[in-house]
XYZ file of C-alpha atoms in Angstrom:
517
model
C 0.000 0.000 0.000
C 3.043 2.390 0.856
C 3.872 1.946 -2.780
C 0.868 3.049 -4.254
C 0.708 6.182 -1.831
C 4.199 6.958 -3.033
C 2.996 6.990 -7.078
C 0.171 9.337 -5.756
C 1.969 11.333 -3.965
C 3.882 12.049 -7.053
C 1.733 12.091 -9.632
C -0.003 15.535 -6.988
C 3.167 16.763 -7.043
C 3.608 16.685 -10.553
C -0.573 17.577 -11.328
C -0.692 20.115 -8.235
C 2.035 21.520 -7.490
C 4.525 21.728 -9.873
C 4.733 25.474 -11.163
C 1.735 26.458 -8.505
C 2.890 29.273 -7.981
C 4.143 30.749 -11.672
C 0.949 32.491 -12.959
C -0.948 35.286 -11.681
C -3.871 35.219 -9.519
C -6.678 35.094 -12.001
C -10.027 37.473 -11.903
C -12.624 36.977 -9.762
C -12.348 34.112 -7.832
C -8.788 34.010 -7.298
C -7.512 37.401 -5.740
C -10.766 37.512 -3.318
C -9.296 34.818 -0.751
C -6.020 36.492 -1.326
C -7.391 40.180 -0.118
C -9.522 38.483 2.589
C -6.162 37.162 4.282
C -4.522 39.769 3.666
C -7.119 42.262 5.035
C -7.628 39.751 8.304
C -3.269 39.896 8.773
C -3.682 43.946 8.090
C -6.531 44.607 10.689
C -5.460 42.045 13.000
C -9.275 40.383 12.809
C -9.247 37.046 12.247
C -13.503 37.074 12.967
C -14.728 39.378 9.988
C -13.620 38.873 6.143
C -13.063 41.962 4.704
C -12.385 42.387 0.562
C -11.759 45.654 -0.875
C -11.963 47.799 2.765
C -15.296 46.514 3.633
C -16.816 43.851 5.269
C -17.652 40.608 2.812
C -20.382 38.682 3.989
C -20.700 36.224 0.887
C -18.990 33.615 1.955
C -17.575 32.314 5.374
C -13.697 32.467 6.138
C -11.699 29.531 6.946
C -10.031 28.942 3.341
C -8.660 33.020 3.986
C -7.630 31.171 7.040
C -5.764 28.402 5.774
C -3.893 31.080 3.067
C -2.649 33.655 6.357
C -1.450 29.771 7.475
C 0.507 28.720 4.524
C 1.500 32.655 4.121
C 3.039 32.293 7.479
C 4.815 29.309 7.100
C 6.225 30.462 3.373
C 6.881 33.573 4.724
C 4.617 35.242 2.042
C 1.237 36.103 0.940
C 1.602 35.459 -2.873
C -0.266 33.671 -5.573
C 1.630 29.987 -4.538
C 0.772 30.778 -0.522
C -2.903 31.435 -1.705
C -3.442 28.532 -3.781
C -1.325 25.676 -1.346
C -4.680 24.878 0.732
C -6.558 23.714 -2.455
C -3.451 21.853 -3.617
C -2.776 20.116 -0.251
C -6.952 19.372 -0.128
C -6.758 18.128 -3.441
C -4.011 15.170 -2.691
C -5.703 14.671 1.006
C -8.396 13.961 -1.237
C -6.957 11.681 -3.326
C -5.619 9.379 -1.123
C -9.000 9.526 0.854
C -10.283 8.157 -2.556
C -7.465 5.851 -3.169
C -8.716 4.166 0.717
C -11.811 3.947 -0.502
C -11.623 2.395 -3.323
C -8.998 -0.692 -1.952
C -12.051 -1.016 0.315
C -14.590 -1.576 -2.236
C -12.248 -3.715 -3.940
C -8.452 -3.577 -4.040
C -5.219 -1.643 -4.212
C -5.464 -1.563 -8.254
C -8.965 -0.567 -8.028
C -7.890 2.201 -5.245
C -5.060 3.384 -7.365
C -7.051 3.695 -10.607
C -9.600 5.367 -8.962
C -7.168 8.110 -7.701
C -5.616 8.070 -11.126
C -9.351 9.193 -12.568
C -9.824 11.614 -9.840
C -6.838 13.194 -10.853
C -6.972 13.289 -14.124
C -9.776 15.001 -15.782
C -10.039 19.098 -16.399
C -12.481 20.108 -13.411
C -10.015 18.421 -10.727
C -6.634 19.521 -12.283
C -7.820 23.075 -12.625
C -9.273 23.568 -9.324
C -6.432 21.606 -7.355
C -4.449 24.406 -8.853
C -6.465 27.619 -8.091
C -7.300 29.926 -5.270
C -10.664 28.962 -4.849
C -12.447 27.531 -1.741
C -14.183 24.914 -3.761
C -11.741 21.990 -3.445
C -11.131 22.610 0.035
C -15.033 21.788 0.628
C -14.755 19.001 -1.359
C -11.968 17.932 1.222
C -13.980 18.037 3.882
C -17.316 16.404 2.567
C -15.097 14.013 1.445
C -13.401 12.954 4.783
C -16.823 13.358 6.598
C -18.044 10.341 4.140
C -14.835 8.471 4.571
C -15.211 8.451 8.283
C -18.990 7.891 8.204
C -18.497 5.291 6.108
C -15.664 3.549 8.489
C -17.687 4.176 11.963
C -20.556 2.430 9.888
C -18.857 -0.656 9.025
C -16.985 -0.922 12.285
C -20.505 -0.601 13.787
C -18.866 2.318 16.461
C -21.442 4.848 17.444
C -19.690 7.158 18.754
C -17.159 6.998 16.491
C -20.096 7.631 13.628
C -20.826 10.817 16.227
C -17.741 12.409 15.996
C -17.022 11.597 11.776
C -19.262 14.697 11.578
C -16.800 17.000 12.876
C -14.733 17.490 9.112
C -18.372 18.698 7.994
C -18.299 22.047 10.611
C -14.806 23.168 8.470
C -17.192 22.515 5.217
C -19.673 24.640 6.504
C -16.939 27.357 7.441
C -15.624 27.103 3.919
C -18.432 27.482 2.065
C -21.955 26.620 3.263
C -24.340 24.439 4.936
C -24.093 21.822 1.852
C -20.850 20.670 3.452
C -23.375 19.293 5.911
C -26.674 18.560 3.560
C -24.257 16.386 1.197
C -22.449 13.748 3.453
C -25.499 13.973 5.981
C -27.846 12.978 3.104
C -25.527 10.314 1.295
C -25.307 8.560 4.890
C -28.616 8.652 5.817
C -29.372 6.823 2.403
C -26.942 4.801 3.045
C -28.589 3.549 6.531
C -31.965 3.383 5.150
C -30.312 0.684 2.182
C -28.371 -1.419 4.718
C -31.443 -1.380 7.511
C -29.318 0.172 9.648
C -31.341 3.292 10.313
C -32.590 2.489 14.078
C -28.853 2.060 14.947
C -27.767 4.727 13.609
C -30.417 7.301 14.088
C -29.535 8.685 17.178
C -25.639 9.423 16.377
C -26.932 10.396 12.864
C -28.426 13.251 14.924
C -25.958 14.029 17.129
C -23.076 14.289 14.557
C -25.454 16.372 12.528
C -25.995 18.812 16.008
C -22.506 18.493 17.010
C -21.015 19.882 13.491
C -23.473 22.678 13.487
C -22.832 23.614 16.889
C -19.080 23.910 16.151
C -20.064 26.081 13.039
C -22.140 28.234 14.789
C -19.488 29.524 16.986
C -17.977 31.691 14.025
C -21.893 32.497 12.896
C -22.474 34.346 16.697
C -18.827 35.783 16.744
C -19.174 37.347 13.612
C -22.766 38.924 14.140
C -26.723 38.732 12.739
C -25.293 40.482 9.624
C -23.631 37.462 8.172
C -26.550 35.070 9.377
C -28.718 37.024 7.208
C -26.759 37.376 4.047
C -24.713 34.467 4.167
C -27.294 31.695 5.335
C -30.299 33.200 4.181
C -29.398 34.900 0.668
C -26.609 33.525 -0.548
C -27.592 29.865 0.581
C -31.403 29.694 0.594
C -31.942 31.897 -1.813
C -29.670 31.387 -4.278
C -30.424 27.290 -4.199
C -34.447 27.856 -4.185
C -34.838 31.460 -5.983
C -30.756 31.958 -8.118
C -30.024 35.941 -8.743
C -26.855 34.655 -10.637
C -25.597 32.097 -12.599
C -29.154 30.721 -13.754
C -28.850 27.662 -15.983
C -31.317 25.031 -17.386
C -32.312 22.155 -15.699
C -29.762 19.775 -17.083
C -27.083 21.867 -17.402
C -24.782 19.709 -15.085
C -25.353 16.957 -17.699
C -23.234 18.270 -20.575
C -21.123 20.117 -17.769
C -19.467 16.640 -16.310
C -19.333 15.022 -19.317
C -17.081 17.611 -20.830
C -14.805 18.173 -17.591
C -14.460 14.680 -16.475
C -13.698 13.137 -19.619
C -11.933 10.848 -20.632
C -13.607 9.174 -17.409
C -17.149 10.264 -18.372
C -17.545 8.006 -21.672
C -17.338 5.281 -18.516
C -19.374 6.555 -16.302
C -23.219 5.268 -17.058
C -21.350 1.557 -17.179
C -19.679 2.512 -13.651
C -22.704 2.984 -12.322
C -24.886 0.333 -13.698
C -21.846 -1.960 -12.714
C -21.759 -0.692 -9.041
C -25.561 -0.974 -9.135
C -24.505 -4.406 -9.999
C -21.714 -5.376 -7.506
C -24.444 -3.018 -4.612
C -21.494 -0.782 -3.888
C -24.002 1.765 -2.525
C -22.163 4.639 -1.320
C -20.017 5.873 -3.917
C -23.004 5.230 -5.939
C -25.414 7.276 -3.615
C -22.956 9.628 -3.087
C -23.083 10.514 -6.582
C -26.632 10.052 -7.483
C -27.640 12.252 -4.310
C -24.598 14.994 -4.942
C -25.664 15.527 -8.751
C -28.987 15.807 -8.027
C -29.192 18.350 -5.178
C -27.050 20.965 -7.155
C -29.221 20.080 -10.183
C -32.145 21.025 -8.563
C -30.741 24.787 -7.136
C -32.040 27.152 -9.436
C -28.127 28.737 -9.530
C -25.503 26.594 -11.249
C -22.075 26.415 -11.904
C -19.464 23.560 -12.849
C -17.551 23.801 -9.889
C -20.011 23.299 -7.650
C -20.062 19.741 -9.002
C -16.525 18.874 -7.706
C -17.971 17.253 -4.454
C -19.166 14.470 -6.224
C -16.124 14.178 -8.828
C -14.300 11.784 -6.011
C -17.398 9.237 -5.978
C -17.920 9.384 -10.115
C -13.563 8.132 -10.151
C -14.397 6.110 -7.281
C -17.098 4.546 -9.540
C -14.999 4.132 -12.921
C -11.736 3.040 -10.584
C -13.917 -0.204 -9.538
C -15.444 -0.513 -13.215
C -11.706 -0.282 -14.826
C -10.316 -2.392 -12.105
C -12.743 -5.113 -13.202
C -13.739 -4.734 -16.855
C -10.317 -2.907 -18.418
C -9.198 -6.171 -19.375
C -12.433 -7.627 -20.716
C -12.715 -4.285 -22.255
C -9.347 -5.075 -24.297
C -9.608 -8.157 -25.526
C -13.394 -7.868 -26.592
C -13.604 -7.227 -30.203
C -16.192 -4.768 -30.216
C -15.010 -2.676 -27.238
C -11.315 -2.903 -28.813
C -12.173 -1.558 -31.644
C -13.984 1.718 -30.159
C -10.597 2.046 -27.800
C -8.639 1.730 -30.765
C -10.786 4.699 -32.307
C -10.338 6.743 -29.494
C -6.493 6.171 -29.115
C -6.379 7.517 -33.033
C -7.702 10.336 -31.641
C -5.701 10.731 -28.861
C -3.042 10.616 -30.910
C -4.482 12.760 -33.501
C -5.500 15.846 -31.330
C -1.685 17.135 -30.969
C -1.744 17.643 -35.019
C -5.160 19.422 -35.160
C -3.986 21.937 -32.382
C -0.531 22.348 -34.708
C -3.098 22.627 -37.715
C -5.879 25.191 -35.912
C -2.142 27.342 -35.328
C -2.334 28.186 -38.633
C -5.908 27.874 -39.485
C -7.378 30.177 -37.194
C -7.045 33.877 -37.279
C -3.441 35.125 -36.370
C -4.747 37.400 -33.162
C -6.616 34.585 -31.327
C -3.206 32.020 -31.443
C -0.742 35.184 -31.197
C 0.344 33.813 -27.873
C 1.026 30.158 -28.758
C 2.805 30.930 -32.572
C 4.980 33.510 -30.683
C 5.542 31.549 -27.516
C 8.635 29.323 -26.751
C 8.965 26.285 -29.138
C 8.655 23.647 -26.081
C 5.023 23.889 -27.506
C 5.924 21.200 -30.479
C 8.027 18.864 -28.307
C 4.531 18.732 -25.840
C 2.424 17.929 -28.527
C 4.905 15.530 -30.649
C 5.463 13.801 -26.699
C 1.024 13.624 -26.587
C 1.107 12.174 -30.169
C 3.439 9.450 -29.855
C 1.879 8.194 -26.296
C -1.513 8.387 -28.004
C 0.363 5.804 -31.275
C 1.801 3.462 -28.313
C -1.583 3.231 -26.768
C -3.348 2.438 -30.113
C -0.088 -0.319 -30.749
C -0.975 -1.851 -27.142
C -4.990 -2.311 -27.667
C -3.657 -3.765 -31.030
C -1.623 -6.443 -29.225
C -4.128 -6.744 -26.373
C -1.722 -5.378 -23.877
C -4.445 -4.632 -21.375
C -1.929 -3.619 -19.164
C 0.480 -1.364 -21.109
C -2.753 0.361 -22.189
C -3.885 1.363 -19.089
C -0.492 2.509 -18.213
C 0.104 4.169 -21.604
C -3.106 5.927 -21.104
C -2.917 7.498 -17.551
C 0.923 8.403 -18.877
C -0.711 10.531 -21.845
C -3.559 12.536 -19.330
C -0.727 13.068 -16.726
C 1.874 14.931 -19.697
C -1.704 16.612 -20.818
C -1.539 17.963 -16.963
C 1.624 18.899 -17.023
C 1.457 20.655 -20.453
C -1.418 22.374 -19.455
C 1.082 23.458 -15.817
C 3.726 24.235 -17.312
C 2.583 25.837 -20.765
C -0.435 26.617 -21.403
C -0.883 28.601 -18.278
C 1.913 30.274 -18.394
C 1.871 31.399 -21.595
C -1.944 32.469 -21.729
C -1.171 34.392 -18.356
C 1.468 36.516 -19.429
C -0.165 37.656 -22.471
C -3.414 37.380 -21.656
C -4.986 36.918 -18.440
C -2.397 38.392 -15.625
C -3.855 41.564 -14.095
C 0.271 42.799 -14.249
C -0.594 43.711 -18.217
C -2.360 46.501 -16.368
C -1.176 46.910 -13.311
C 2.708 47.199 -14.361
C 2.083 49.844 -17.032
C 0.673 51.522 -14.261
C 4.224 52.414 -12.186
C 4.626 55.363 -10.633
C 1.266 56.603 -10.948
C 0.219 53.471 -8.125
C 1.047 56.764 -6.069
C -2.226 58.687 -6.374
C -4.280 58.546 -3.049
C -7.221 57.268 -4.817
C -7.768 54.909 -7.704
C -11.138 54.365 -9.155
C -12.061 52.478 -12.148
C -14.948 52.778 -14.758
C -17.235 50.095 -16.634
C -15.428 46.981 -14.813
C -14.420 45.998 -10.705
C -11.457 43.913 -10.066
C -10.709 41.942 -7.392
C -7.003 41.241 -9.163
C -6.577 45.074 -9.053
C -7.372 45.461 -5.787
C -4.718 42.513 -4.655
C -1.927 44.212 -7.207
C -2.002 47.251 -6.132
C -2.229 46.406 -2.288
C -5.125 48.680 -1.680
C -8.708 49.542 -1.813
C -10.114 50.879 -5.661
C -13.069 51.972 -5.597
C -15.966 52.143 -8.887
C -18.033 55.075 -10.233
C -21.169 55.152 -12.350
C -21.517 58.967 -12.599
C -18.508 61.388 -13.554
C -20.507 63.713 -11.019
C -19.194 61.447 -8.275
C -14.968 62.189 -9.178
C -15.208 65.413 -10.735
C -15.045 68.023 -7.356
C -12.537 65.456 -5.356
C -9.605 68.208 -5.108
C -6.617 65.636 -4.468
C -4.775 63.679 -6.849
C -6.748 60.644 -8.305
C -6.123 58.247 -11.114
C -8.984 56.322 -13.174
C -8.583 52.971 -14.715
C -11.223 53.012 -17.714
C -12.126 50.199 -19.939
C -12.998 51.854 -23.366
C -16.335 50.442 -24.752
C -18.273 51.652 -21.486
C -16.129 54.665 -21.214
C -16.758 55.943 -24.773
C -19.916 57.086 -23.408
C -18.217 59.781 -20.993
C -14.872 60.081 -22.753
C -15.370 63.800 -23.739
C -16.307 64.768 -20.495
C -12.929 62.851 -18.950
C -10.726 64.748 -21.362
C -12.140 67.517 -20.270
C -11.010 67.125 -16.595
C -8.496 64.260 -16.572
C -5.131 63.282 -19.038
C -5.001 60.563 -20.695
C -1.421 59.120 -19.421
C -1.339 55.458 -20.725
C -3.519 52.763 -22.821
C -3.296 49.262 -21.788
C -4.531 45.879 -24.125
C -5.919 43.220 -21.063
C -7.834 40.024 -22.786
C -9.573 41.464 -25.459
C -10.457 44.891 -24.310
C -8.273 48.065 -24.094
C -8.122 50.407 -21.094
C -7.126 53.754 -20.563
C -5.188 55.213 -17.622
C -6.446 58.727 -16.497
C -5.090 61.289 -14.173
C -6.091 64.679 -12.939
C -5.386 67.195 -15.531
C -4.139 69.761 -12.970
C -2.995 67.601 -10.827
């Protein structure tokens, strides 16, 4: 077993945190938790978040915690301080669903099932950003691992006290760290008549994690009880004011971010079904469908249940990949989608000079490491199609987690790079700015930015109306994005200079200071 935890603890080094810390923190998500520590550390309140100078009562703050942590033990805030808790949660999380799966059936099945976790877009991206997402994943995940362990050992008390990683859920994003692995447990019971056992401690661990949660809740005032629980929880899952999808939005959504392991998934589940290996299947089933039925959506909310779908397709590879192989039929279709494996490298080298020169500027004028990457992803995608030629169940499997792990670290080591420095880094605009970061206030126009606010180390503040800037006597400097600001750009002239434009994605902004200033 110490083997296995060796090859994941590499492959999270190599997926996680290799390079964490080499891009920019990335608008909006990102900066927030950033500014939140740094506001706690700067006000020497470690009760109230605070983003941008004032108090943010949107979300609860132990991940800002956990970044003024690794801050202090790196001995800086910066963008690879802020995103270590979601790496380290990540491979916690990983080897949580490497334990799982040995249980339901053995090492290989554990390992694979990491393997799956780890590899597929949603994960890798979110193990590697400043977002408290993956951290709640963490801890619904170890509340169902330790459920699940006090309920096969038959302790009670031990089932009691398994509710305790759910309180840090709750502090790190909302009561669904307790809905989730409350609900998949109390399924659980109902399928393995073990409900009257189990009642009373289901209870208790339910009371006991709120009861730890609450003690931030009455420290931090009625204020955050009523936005936070109320309106951004309650409402937002029964009655969404943002991100409104369809009903089956999440359908297309995990297909597309867990593949490769999503063309497996509806036989994972009818093969678990099968084999009753009820709680990664409930814990799926029950996890999809609650955030399918809140009214506000967004892929990462899915990511609690991305460690029961590879726990799912770990067991189904474990016992099908070879069957899988050596049937004609299925062959055949993993032949077809080795080819195209193999095949994707050349379409990305072909789309480089297909597509229109401005939307690939940064990857024809980038280093030429590019073509090695994609020559490397072509030839592992040709030895996998030679292996399920020869029936080498083995080597395929092998051959196949090789090709999504260089994927990972292409997209680590590359792609992100390369698309934040000439793209997506809030430096394209905060650089330019130099010594005008001076001015006593900076305001911006048609746009807010939380990476702004974390670059330039202080509050920035928004108008609507030039009516609101135009009599402030002291020195100020406005950061305008031009399509909104053509609207009120003779009437800026008029009082401010233009000093500097700036190119940031695909807009342009323009950098304004007092004219007699």
């Amino acid at each position: 077993m110490l083997k296995k935890i060796f090859v994941i603890l590499a492959l999270c080094y190599i997926l996680f945190f290799l390079n964490l810390g080499a891009t920019s923190l990335w608008d909006p998500d990102e900066p927030r938790q950033a500014i939140m520590a740094r506001e706690m550390m700067e006000r020497d309140d470690f009760v109230h978040p605070y983003l941008n100078g004032r108090e943010y009562l949107e979300k609860p703050p132990f991940y800002p915690w956990m970044i003024i942590i690794t801050s202090k033990i790196t001995g800086k805030l910066d963008e690879f301080s802020s995103r270590l808790p979601a790496a380290l949660s990540a491979t916690l999380l990983l080897i949580i669903t490497f334990l799982l799966g040995r249980r339901f059936g053995d090492e290989e099945s554990g390992l694979f099932s990491a393997i799956a976790l780890a590899a597929n877009y949603q994960f890798l991206s979110n193990a590697r950003e400043s977002v408290m997402d993956m951290t709640f994943a963490f801890f619904i995940g170890l509340t169902v691992f330790l459920n699940y362990l006090a309920l096969t050992k038959g302790r009670r008390w031990f089932f009691v006290l398994s509710f305790l990683p759910a309180s840090l859920a709750i502090l790190t994003k909302g009561p669904a760290g307790l809905v989730i692995p409350a609900g998949v447990i109390f399924i659980c019971l109902i399928i393995r008549k073990e409900m009257k056992k189990f009642v009373l401690p289901l209870a208790l661990g339910c009371f006991l994690s709120l009861g730890l949660a609450s003690i931030w809740f009455f420290l931090a005032g009625d204020a955050y009880i009523k936005e936070f629980i109320l309106r951004q929880n309650i409402t937002r899952y029964t009655n969404a004011f943002d991100h409104m999808e369809s009903l089956l939005y999440y359908l297309h959504k995990i297909f597309f971010n867990f593949l490769p392991w999503s063309m497996l998934l509806p036989f994972a589940l009818y093969h678990a079904f099968r084999k009753r290996l009820w709680l990664p299947l409930v814990w799926f089933l029950f996890t999809f469908l609650f955030f399918e039925l809140s009214s506000s959506k967004r892929a990462i909310y899915l990511l609690p249940c991305y460690p029961a779908c590879a726990l799912l397709c770990g067991v189904y590879m474990r016992d099908k990949w070879e069957l899988l192989v050596g049937k004609t039929g299925t062959n055949i279709a993993l032949r077809i989608f080795s080819v195209i494996l193999a095949l994707i490298p050349a379409a990305a080298v072909a789309a480089l000079y297909i597509m229109p020169y401005r939307d690939v500027q940064p990857f024809r004028e980038g280093p030429p490491s590019l073509y090695v990457y994609l020559a490397v992803m072509s030839l592992l995608g040709i030895a996998l199609f030679v292996s399920l030629m020869r029936r080498a169940g083995k080597r395929a499997v092998l051959l196949l987690s090789a090709y999504l792990v260089f994927v990972g670290v292409f997209y680590n080591m590359y792609y992100m790079p390369v698309t934040d420095r000439t793209t997506k880094s809030l430096r394209l605009i905060t650089d330019p700015i130099g010594d005008h970061k001076k001015y006593k206030e900076i305001y911006t126009y048609g746009f807010n930015s939380a990476g702004l606010i974390y670059y330039l180390g202080r509050p920035i503040q928004s108008f609507v109306d030039i009516k609101e800037i135009k009599d402030i006597k002291h020195d100020i400097l406005l950061i305008v994005e031009e399509r909104p600001g053509a609207t009120i750009k003779n009437e800026l002239e008029r009082l401010f200079l233009p000093v500097k434009e700036i190119k940031y994605e695909k807009d342009r902004y323009t950098i304004y200071v007092r004219r007699d200033g």
